[in-house]
PDB file of C-alpha atoms in Angstrom:
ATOM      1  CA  UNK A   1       8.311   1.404  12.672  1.00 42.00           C
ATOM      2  CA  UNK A   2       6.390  -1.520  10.832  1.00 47.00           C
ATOM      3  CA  UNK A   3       3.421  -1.989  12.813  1.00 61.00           C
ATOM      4  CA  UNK A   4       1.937  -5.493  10.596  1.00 68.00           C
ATOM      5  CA  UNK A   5       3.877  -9.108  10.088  1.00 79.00           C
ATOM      6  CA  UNK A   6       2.152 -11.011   7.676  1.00 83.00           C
ATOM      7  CA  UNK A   7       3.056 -14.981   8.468  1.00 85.00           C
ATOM      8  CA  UNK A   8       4.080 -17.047   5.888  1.00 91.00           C
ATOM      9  CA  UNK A   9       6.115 -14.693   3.896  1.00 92.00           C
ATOM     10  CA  UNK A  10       4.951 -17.176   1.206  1.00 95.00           C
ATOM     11  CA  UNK A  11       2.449 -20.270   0.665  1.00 96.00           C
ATOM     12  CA  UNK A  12       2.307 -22.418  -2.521  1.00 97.00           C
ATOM     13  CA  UNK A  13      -1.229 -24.125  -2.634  1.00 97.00           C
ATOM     14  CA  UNK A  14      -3.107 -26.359  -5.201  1.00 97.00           C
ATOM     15  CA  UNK A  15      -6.291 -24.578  -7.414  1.00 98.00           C
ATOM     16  CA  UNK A  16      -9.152 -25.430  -5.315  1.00 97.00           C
ATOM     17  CA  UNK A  17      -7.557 -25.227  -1.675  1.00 98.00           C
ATOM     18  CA  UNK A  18      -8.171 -22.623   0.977  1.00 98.00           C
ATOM     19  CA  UNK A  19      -5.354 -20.177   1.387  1.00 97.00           C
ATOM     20  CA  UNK A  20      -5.051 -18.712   5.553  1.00 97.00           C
ATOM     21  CA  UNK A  21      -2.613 -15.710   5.979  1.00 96.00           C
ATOM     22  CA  UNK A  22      -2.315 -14.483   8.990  1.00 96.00           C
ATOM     23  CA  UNK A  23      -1.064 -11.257  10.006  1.00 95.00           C
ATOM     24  CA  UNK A  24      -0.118  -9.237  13.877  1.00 95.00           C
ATOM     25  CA  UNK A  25       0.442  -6.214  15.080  1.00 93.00           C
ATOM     26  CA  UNK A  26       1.800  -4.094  18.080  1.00 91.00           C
ATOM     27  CA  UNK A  27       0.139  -1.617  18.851  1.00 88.00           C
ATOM     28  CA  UNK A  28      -4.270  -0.468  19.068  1.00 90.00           C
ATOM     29  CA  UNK A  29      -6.176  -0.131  15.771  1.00 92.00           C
ATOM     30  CA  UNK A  30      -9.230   1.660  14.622  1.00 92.00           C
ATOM     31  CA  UNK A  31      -8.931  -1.017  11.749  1.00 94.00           C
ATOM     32  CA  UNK A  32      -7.407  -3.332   9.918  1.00 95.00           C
ATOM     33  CA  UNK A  33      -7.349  -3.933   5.861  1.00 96.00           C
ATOM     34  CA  UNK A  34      -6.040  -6.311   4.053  1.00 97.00           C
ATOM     35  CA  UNK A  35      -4.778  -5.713   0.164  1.00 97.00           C
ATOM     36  CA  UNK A  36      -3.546  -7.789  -2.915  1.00 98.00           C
ATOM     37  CA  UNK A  37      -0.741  -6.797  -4.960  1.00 97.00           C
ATOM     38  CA  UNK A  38      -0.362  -8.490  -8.579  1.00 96.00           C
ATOM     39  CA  UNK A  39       3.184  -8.497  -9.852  1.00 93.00           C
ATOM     40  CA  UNK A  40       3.842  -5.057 -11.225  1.00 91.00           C
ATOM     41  CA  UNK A  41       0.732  -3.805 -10.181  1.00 94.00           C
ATOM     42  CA  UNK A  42      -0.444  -1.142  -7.423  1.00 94.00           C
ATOM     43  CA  UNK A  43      -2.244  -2.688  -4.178  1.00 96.00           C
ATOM     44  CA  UNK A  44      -6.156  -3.383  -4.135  1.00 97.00           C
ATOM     45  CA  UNK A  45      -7.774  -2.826  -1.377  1.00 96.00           C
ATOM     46  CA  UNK A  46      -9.740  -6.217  -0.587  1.00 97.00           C
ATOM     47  CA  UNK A  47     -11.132  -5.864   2.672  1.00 97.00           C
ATOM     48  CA  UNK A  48     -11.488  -3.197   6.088  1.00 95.00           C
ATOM     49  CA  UNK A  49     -12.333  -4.649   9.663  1.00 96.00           C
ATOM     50  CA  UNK A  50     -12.991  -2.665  12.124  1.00 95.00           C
ATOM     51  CA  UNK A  51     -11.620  -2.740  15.419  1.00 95.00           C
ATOM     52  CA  UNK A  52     -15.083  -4.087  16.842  1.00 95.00           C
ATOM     53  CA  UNK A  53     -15.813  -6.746  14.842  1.00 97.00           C
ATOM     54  CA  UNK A  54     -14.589  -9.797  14.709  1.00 97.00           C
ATOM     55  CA  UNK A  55     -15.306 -11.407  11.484  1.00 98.00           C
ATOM     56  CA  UNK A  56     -16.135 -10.218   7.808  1.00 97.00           C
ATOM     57  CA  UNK A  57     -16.805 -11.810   4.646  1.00 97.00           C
ATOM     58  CA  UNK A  58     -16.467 -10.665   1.333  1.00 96.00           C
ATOM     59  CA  UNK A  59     -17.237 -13.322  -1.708  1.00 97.00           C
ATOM     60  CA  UNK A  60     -14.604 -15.904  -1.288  1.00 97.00           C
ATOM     61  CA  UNK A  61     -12.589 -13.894   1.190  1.00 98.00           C
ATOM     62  CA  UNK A  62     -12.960 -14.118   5.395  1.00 98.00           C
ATOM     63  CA  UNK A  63     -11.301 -12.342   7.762  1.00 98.00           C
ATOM     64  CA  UNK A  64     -11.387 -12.615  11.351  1.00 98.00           C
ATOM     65  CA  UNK A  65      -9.386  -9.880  13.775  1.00 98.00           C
ATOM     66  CA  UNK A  66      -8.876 -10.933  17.221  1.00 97.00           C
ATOM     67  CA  UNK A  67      -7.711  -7.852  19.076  1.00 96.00           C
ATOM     68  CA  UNK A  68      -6.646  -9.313  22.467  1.00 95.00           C
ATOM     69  CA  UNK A  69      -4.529 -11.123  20.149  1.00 95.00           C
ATOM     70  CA  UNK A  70      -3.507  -8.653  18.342  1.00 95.00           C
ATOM     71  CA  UNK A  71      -3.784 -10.361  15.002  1.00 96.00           C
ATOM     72  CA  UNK A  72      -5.888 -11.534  12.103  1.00 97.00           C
ATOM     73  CA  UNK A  73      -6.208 -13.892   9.437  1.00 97.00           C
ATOM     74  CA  UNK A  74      -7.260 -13.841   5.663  1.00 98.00           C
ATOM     75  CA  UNK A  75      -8.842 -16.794   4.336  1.00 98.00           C
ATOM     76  CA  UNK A  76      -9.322 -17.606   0.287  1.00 98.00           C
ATOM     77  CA  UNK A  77     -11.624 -20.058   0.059  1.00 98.00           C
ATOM     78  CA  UNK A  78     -11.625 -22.252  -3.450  1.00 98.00           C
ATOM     79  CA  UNK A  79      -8.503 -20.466  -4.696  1.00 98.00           C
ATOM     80  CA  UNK A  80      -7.980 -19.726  -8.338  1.00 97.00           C
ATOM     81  CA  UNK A  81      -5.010 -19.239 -10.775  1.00 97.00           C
ATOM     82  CA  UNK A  82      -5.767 -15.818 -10.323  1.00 97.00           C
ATOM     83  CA  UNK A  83      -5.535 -15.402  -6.964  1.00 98.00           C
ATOM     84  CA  UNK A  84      -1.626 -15.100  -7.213  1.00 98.00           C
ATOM     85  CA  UNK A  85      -0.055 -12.166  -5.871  1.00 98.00           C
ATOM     86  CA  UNK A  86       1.278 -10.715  -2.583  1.00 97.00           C
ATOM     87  CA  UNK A  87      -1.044  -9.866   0.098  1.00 97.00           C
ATOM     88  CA  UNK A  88      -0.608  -7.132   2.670  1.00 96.00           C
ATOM     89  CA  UNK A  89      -2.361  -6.442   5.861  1.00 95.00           C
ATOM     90  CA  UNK A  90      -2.476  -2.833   6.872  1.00 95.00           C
ATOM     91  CA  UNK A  91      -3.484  -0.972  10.104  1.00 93.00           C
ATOM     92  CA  UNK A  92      -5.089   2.285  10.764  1.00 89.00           C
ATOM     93  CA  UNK A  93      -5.403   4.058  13.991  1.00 84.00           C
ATOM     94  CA  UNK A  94      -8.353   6.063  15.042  1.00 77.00           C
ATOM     95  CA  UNK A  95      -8.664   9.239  13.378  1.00 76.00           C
ATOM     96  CA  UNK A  96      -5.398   8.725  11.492  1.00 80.00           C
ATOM     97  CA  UNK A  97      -4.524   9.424   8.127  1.00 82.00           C
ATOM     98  CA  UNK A  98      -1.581   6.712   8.014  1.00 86.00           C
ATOM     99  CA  UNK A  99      -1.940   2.956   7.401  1.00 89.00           C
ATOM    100  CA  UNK A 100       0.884   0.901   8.344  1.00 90.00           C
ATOM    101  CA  UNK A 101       1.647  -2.274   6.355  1.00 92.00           C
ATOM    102  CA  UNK A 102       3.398  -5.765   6.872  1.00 90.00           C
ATOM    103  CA  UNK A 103       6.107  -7.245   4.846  1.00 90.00           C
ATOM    104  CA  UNK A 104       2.981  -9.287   2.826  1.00 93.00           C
ATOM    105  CA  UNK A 105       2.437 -12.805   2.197  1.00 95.00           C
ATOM    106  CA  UNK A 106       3.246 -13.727  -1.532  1.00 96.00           C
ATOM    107  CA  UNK A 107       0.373 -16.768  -2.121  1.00 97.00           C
ATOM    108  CA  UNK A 108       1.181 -18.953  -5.281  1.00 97.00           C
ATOM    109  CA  UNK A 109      -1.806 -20.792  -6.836  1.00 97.00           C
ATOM    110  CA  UNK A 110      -0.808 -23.749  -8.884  1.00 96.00           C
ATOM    111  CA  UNK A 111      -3.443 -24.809 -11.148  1.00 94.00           C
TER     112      UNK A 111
ATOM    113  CA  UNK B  18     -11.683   5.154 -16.608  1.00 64.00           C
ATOM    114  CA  UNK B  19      -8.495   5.201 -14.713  1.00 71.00           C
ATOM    115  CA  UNK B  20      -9.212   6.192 -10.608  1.00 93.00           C
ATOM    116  CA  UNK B  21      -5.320   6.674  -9.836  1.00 97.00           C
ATOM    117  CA  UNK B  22      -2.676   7.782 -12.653  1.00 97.00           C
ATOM    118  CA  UNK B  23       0.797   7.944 -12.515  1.00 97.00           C
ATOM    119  CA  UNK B  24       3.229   9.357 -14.781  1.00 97.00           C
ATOM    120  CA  UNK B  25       5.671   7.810 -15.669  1.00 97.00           C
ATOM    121  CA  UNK B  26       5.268   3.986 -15.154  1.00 97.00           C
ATOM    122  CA  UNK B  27       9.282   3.788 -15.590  1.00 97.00           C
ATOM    123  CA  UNK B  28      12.048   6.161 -15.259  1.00 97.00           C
ATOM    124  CA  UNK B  29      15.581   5.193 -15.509  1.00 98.00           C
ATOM    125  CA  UNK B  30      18.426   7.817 -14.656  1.00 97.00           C
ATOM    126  CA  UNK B  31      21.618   8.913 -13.346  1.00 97.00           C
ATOM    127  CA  UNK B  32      22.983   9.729 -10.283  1.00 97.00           C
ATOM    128  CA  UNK B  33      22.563  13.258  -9.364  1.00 97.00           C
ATOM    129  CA  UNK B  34      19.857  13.638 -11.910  1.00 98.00           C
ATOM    130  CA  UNK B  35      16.222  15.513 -11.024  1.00 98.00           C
ATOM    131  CA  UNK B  36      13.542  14.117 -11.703  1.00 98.00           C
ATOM    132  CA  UNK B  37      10.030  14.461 -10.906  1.00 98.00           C
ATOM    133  CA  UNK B  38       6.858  11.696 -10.624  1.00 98.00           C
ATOM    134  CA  UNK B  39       3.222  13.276 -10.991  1.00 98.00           C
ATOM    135  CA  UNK B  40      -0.259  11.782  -9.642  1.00 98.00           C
ATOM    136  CA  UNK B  41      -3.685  12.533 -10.515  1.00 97.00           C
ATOM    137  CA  UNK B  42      -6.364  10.766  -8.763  1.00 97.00           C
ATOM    138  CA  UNK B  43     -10.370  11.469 -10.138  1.00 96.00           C
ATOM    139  CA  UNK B  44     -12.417   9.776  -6.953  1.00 95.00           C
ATOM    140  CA  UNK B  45     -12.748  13.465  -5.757  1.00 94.00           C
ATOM    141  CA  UNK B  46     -11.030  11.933  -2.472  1.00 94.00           C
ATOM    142  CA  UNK B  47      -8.965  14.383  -0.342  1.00 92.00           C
ATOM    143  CA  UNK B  48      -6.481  12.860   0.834  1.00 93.00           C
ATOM    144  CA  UNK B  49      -3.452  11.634  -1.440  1.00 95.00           C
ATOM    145  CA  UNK B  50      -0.104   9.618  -0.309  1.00 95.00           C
ATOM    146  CA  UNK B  51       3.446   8.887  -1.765  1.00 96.00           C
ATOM    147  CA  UNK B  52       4.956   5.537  -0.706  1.00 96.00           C
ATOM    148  CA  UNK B  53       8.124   3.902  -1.691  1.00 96.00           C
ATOM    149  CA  UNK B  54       8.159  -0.092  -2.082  1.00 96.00           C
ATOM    150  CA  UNK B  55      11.833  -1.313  -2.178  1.00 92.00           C
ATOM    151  CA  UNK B  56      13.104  -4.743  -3.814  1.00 90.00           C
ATOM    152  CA  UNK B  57      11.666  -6.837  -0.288  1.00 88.00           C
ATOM    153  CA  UNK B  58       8.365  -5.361  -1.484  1.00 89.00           C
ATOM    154  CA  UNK B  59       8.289  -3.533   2.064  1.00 90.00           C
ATOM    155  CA  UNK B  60       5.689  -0.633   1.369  1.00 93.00           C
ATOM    156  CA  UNK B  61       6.544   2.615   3.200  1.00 92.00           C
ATOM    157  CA  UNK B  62       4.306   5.661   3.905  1.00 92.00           C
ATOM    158  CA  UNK B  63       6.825   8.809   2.660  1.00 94.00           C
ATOM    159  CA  UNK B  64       4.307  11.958   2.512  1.00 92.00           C
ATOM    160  CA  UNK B  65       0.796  12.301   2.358  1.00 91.00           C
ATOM    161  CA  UNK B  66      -1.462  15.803   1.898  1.00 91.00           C
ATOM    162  CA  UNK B  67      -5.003  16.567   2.594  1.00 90.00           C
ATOM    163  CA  UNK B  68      -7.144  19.071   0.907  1.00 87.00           C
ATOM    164  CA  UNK B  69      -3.371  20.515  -0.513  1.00 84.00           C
ATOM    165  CA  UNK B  70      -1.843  20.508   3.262  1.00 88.00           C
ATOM    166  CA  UNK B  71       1.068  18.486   3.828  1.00 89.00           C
ATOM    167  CA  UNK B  72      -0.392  16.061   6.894  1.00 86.00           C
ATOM    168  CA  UNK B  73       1.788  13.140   7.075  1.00 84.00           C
ATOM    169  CA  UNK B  74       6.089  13.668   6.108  1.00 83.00           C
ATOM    170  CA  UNK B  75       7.907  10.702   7.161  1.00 84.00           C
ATOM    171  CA  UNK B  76      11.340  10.641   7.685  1.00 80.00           C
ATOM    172  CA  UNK B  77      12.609  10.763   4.371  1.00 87.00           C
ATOM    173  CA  UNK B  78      15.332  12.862   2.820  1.00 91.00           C
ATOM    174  CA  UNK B  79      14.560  16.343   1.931  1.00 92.00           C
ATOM    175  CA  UNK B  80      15.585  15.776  -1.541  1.00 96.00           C
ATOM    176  CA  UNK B  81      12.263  14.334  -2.257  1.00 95.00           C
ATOM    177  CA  UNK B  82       9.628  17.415  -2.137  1.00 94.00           C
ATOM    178  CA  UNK B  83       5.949  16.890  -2.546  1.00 94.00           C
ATOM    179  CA  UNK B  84       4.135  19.364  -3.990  1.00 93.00           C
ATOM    180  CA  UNK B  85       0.113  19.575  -3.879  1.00 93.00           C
ATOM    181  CA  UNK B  86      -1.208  21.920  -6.529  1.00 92.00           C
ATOM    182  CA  UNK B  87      -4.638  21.250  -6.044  1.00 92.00           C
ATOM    183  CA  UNK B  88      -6.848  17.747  -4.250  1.00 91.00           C
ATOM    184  CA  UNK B  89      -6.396  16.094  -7.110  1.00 95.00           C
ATOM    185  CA  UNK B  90      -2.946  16.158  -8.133  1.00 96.00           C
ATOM    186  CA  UNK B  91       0.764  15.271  -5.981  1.00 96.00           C
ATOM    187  CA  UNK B  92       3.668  15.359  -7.500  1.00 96.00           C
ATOM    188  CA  UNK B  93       7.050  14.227  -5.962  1.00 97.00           C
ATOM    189  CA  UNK B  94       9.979  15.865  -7.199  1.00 97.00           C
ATOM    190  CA  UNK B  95      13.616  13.807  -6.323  1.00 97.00           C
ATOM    191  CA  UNK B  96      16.752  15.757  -6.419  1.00 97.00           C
ATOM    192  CA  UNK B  97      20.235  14.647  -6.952  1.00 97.00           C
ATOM    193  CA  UNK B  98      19.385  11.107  -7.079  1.00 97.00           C
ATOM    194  CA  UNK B  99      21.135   8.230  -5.356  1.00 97.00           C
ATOM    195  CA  UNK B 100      21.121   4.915  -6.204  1.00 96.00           C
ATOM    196  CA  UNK B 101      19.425   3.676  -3.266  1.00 95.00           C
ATOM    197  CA  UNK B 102      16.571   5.888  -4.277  1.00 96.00           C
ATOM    198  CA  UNK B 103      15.566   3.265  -6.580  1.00 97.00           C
ATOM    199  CA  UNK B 104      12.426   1.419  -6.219  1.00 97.00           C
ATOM    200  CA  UNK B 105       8.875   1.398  -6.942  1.00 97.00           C
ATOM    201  CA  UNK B 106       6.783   4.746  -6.206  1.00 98.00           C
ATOM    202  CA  UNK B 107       3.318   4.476  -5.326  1.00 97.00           C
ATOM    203  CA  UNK B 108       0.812   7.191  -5.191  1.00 97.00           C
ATOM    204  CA  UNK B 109      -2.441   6.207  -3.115  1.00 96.00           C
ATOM    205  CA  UNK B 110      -5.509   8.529  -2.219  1.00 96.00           C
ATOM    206  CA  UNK B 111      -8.501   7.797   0.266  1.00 93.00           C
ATOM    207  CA  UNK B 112     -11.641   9.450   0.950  1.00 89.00           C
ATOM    208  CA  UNK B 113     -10.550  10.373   4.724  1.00 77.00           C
ATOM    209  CA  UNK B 114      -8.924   8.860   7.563  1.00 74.00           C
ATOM    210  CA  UNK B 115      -8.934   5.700   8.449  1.00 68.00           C
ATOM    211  CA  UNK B 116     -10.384   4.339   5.418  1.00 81.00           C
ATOM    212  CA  UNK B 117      -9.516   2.234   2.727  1.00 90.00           C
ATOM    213  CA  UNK B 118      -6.790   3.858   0.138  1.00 94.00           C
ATOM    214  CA  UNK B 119      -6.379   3.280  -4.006  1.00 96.00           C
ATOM    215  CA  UNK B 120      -3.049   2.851  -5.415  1.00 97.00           C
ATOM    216  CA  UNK B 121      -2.086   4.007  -8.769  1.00 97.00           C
ATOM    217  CA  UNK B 122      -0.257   1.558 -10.495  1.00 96.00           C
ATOM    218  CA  UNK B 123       3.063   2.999  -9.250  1.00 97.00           C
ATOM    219  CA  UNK B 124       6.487   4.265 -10.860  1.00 98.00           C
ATOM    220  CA  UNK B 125       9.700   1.883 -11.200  1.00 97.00           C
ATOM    221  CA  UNK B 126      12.860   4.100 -10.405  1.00 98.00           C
ATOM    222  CA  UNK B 127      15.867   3.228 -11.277  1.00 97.00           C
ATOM    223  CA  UNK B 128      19.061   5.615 -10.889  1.00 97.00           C
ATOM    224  CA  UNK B 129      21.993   3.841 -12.748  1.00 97.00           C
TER     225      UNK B 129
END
């Protein structure tokens, strides 16, 4: 069964804005990733959190994983033209081989 | 150079037609996957081998077959294709569980 659900299944934001996905889950994680998907393209894998941390940052990207929650958020800071494409959150389970993903958020950048 | 190939990008066919998708991956990870992403862009796990064993075989029919003929290469063969077989095919591999994965660029099916 689909384990993440990306929220909003889409966001349209101006060059320059911040973009905040958010994305929960059901069941515990060893960690969570997060991925970009360019039309036509294969996914990239962005960024891993791990179940015991609570916030990462990676150039223009932060994500925070609240697991009491059971969610986490993406944020792209100063977005760019470029940074149009679906996202995807994934989650991996301790010692497992499978990573379950959400539905995605598609982010439009307009410049 | 290339980290996750997949041959071919499209493949348009009949019903009932066999046809086969191969995967070659150069990280020197062991662990490769097969997922199918449908026209909702919903990404499924199908199969997934590690060091040539077959580790992860979702419920899927068993006219797709993955074969494994060494860490670097998984093929998936697809017989007597359907029409809701059609979709985008991604192969993936990852260094080891739970880690982070790399797609190839993936395979557009489509049976007519």
């Amino acid at each position: 069964s689909q384990q993440g659900e990306e929220d909003p299944q889409a966001l349209s934001i101006q060059e320059g804005e911040n973009a905040t996905m958010n994305c929960s889950y059901k069941t515990s994680i060893n960690n969570l990733q997060w991925y970009r998907q360019n039309s036509g393209r294969g996914l990239v894998h962005l960024i891993l959190i791990r179940s015991n941390e609570r916030e990462k940052h990676s150039g223009r990207l932060r994500v925070t994983l609240d697991t009491s929650k059971k969610s986490s958020s993406l944020l792209i800071t100063a977005s760019r033209a470029a940074d149009t494409a679906s996202y995807f959150c994934a989650t991996g389970g301790a010692g497992s081989y499978q990573l379950t993903f959400g539905k995605g958020t598609k982010l439009s950048v307009i410049p | 150079d290339t980290a996750v190939s997949q041959t071919p990008k499209y493949l348009v066919t009949q019903m009932g037609n066999d046809k086969s998708i191969k995967c070659e991956q150069n990280l020197g990870h062991d662990t490769m996957y097969w997922y199918k992403q449908d026209s909702k862009k919903f990404l499924k796990i199908m199969f997934s081998y590690n060091n040539k064993e077959l580790i992860i075989n979702e419920t899927v029919p068993n006219r797709f077959s993955p074969k494994s003929p060494d860490k670097a290469h998984l093929n998936l063969h697809i017989n007597s294709l359907e029409l809701g077989d059609s979709a985008v095919y991604f192969c993936a591999s990852s260094p080891g569980p739970p880690g982070e994965q790399y797609f190839g660029p993936g395979t557009r099916l489509t049976v007519t």
